[in-house]
Amino acid sequence: MTTHTTDKQATVSLVEAKARTIRTRIINMLGAAGSGHPGGSLSAADIVATLYFHEMNYNAAEPRWPGRDRFVLSKGHAAPVLYAALAESGYFPREDLATLRKIDSHLQGHPDMNKTPGVEISTGSLGMGFSAAVGMALGLKIDKSESRVYTLIGDGESQEGIIWEAGMFAAQHKLDNLVGIVDYNNLQIDGHVSDIVDIRPVAAKWSAFGWHTIEIDGHKVEQIIGALNEAKSIKGKPTMIIANTVKGKNVTFMEGQVDFHGKAPSKDEVAQACGEIEASGPLG
Amino acid sequence: MSEKRATREAYGETLIELGRANPNIVVLEADLAKSTTTIKFKKEFPDRFFDCGVAEQNMMAMAAGLATTGKICFTGSFAMFATGRAFEQVRNTIAYPSLNVKICPTHAGITVGADGGSHQTIEDIALMRVIPGMTVIVPADYYEAKKAIAKAAEIDGPVYVRLGRATLPMIFDEDYDFVPGKAIVLKQGTDVTIFATGIMVSSSLVAAENLAKAGISAEVINISTIKPLDDNAIIESAVKTGRVVVAEEHSIIGGLGSAVAELLCEKHPVPVARVGIKDVFGRSGEPAELLKYYGLTDEDISQAAKGLLGK
């Protein structure tokens, strides 16, 4: 089980330190792999760190413990951020991270529930993880479980029709045990989301689809915690947190750079990136 | 063979039986509950029935999520949409992680009838058969459909059961013991083997009777499980007769005809004739008219057999 500290500032500091550690691990594992998706992993690091080191109940020694909360990384290409969080949470040894994308590794290019402990469902094809998370929330409701389901979707991913099919279903069935989070970094492979097929006004869209919506800065841990707390107080509808983020966050040469959506850093870039992250505060 | 029933009628009825025996049975539908007969389950178990509306892709991926919480999820809709529109959800979110979801759509094949080519899937067996780990079952009558649906719930992993709208003669009865992966020899013969699946099984039995009158001894084998295929039974019969006709209400590309041809090419090459839809789309019409139009009658099967015998 995770230990939740009661002191607010201490909690924020702990999560921030974990987020920095997750960022260095993302950089190192992508450097070792030679391919993968740094931009969208770094933009989600603070959100994922808050979920694993503050919000969720789980037991790394018993990954399928029925009473756990579930996290579904619907934007499965950000697998490195999930793997880093799982390793830091004790699901598997940190040394495994260096095997990312290798032939005999349990760390696939996109998350595989049957290979990696702690992965709730295999994702990678966009939109489907979100829909599966709705199915999980429904299954937990049928069983009158107290467990909650958290799912992270991309802004580009929000162009998939299935996102909105699942969104309508979740509202229809009042799945208040479900929290969606949009990692809104406004970049997708081919450019700015707003230049390709704009999803704005995304909060108004989710609101119109029957969801409670909260807009936050997705890099401010205090705001992430606040939104997750607010979501728990909302009954009779699911909550969508619109987290405004920066792609490649905390690595200056990656921030806002579409080229780092799906390009691994070189050896020199790894060193520079890790240096910047470590200079920004203590690791956790 | 007096009473005729459609394989889809077995669906709702069997789901009720499964639902009574197992509280983890959950049924998802995509706005076709009356047509697929899942409405019967809805009436008895409203808390375990979820209508997803006209959103088949979401239905399939949600079913995968439900499966991770221990539910055995049966998904409805028409075969065209369950396997075609939602193909990638079935492939990536159900089958890739090997989740316990049953795909049992109805209205497969051209015997959908008047709705026409947009609704007549002739590709579904091919689409499901190519997915690793997918069990593919095509029942030949109402009773086999009942047994296959019940058995699907016992298999831990994804299963496709192809159901139809057309009423069919009874071949089996309540006592029939359906074993997944096992071919059933319905009639012994020595001159030619007819491997048939689905609605073509009863026509193949009629064809075999007519062939007997012409002095040709045809063996009829029901291949209800197309994957995993009963390799041994197929090779054994091909060795015995030396000639093979394959009959299915599906494209000649990718279905049972392909599966049998692939196997025999490698293991025991013999002349093979495929009776099926010849790489064209369907059209509106009465089922009987369509079967004649596309060459899927007992007479077409007989002709194929005679052709192999040079008669």
Coordinates of C-alpha atoms in Angstrom, one line a residue, chain A residues 68 70 108 110-115 120-123 125 128-129 131-140 142-143 162 165-166 169 173, chain B residues 24 26 28 47-48 50-52 54-66 68-69 71 85 88-89 92-93 96-99:
Chain A
R68 CA -6.9 -1.6 -5.9
R70 CA -6.9 1.2 -11.5
Q108 CA 6.9 -3.5 -24.7
H110 CA 3.3 0.0 -25.7
P111 CA 1.8 -1.3 -22.4
D112 CA 1.0 -5.1 -22.3
M113 CA -1.1 -6.2 -19.3
N114 CA 0.1 -9.8 -19.6
K115 CA 3.8 -8.9 -19.6
E120 CA -4.2 -2.9 -16.1
I121 CA -5.0 -3.3 -19.8
S122 CA -3.0 -3.4 -23.0
T123 CA -3.1 -0.1 -24.8
S125 CA -4.2 1.9 -30.3
M128 CA -9.5 2.1 -26.8
G129 CA -7.9 2.3 -23.3
S131 CA -13.3 2.9 -23.5
A132 CA -11.9 -0.1 -21.6
A133 CA -11.5 2.1 -18.5
V134 CA -15.3 2.9 -18.8
G135 CA -15.9 -0.9 -18.9
M136 CA -13.7 -1.3 -15.8
A137 CA -15.6 1.4 -13.9
L138 CA -18.9 -0.3 -15.0
G139 CA -17.7 -3.7 -13.8
L140 CA -16.6 -2.2 -10.4
I142 CA -21.8 -3.8 -10.7
D143 CA -19.7 -5.3 -7.9
I162 CA -14.6 6.0 -29.6
E165 CA -18.9 7.0 -27.6
A166 CA -17.4 5.9 -24.3
F169 CA -21.9 5.8 -22.1
H173 CA -24.5 5.2 -16.4
Chain B
N24 CA -20.6 -12.9 -13.7
V26 CA -22.8 -9.7 -18.5
L28 CA -23.7 -5.9 -24.0
D47 CA -28.8 -5.1 -14.0
R48 CA -26.4 -7.2 -16.1
F50 CA -26.1 -2.8 -21.0
D51 CA -27.3 -1.3 -24.2
C52 CA -24.3 0.6 -25.7
V54 CA -25.2 2.5 -31.9
A55 CA -21.5 2.3 -30.8
E56 CA -20.1 -1.1 -31.6
Q57 CA -16.5 0.0 -31.2
N58 CA -17.1 1.2 -27.7
M59 CA -19.1 -1.9 -26.9
M60 CA -16.1 -4.1 -27.7
A61 CA -13.4 -2.1 -25.8
M62 CA -15.7 -1.7 -22.8
A63 CA -16.3 -5.5 -22.9
A64 CA -12.5 -5.9 -22.6
G65 CA -12.5 -3.5 -19.5
L66 CA -15.4 -5.5 -18.0
T68 CA -10.6 -7.4 -16.4
T69 CA -13.0 -7.1 -13.5
K71 CA -17.0 -10.5 -15.9
R85 CA -16.6 -1.9 -37.8
E88 CA -9.5 -3.3 -34.4
Q89 CA -11.2 -3.2 -30.9
N92 CA -6.2 -5.0 -30.1
T93 CA -8.2 -4.7 -26.9
Y96 CA -4.2 -9.1 -28.1
P97 CA -4.5 -9.3 -24.2
S98 CA -6.5 -12.5 -24.6
L99 CA -9.4 -11.2 -22.6

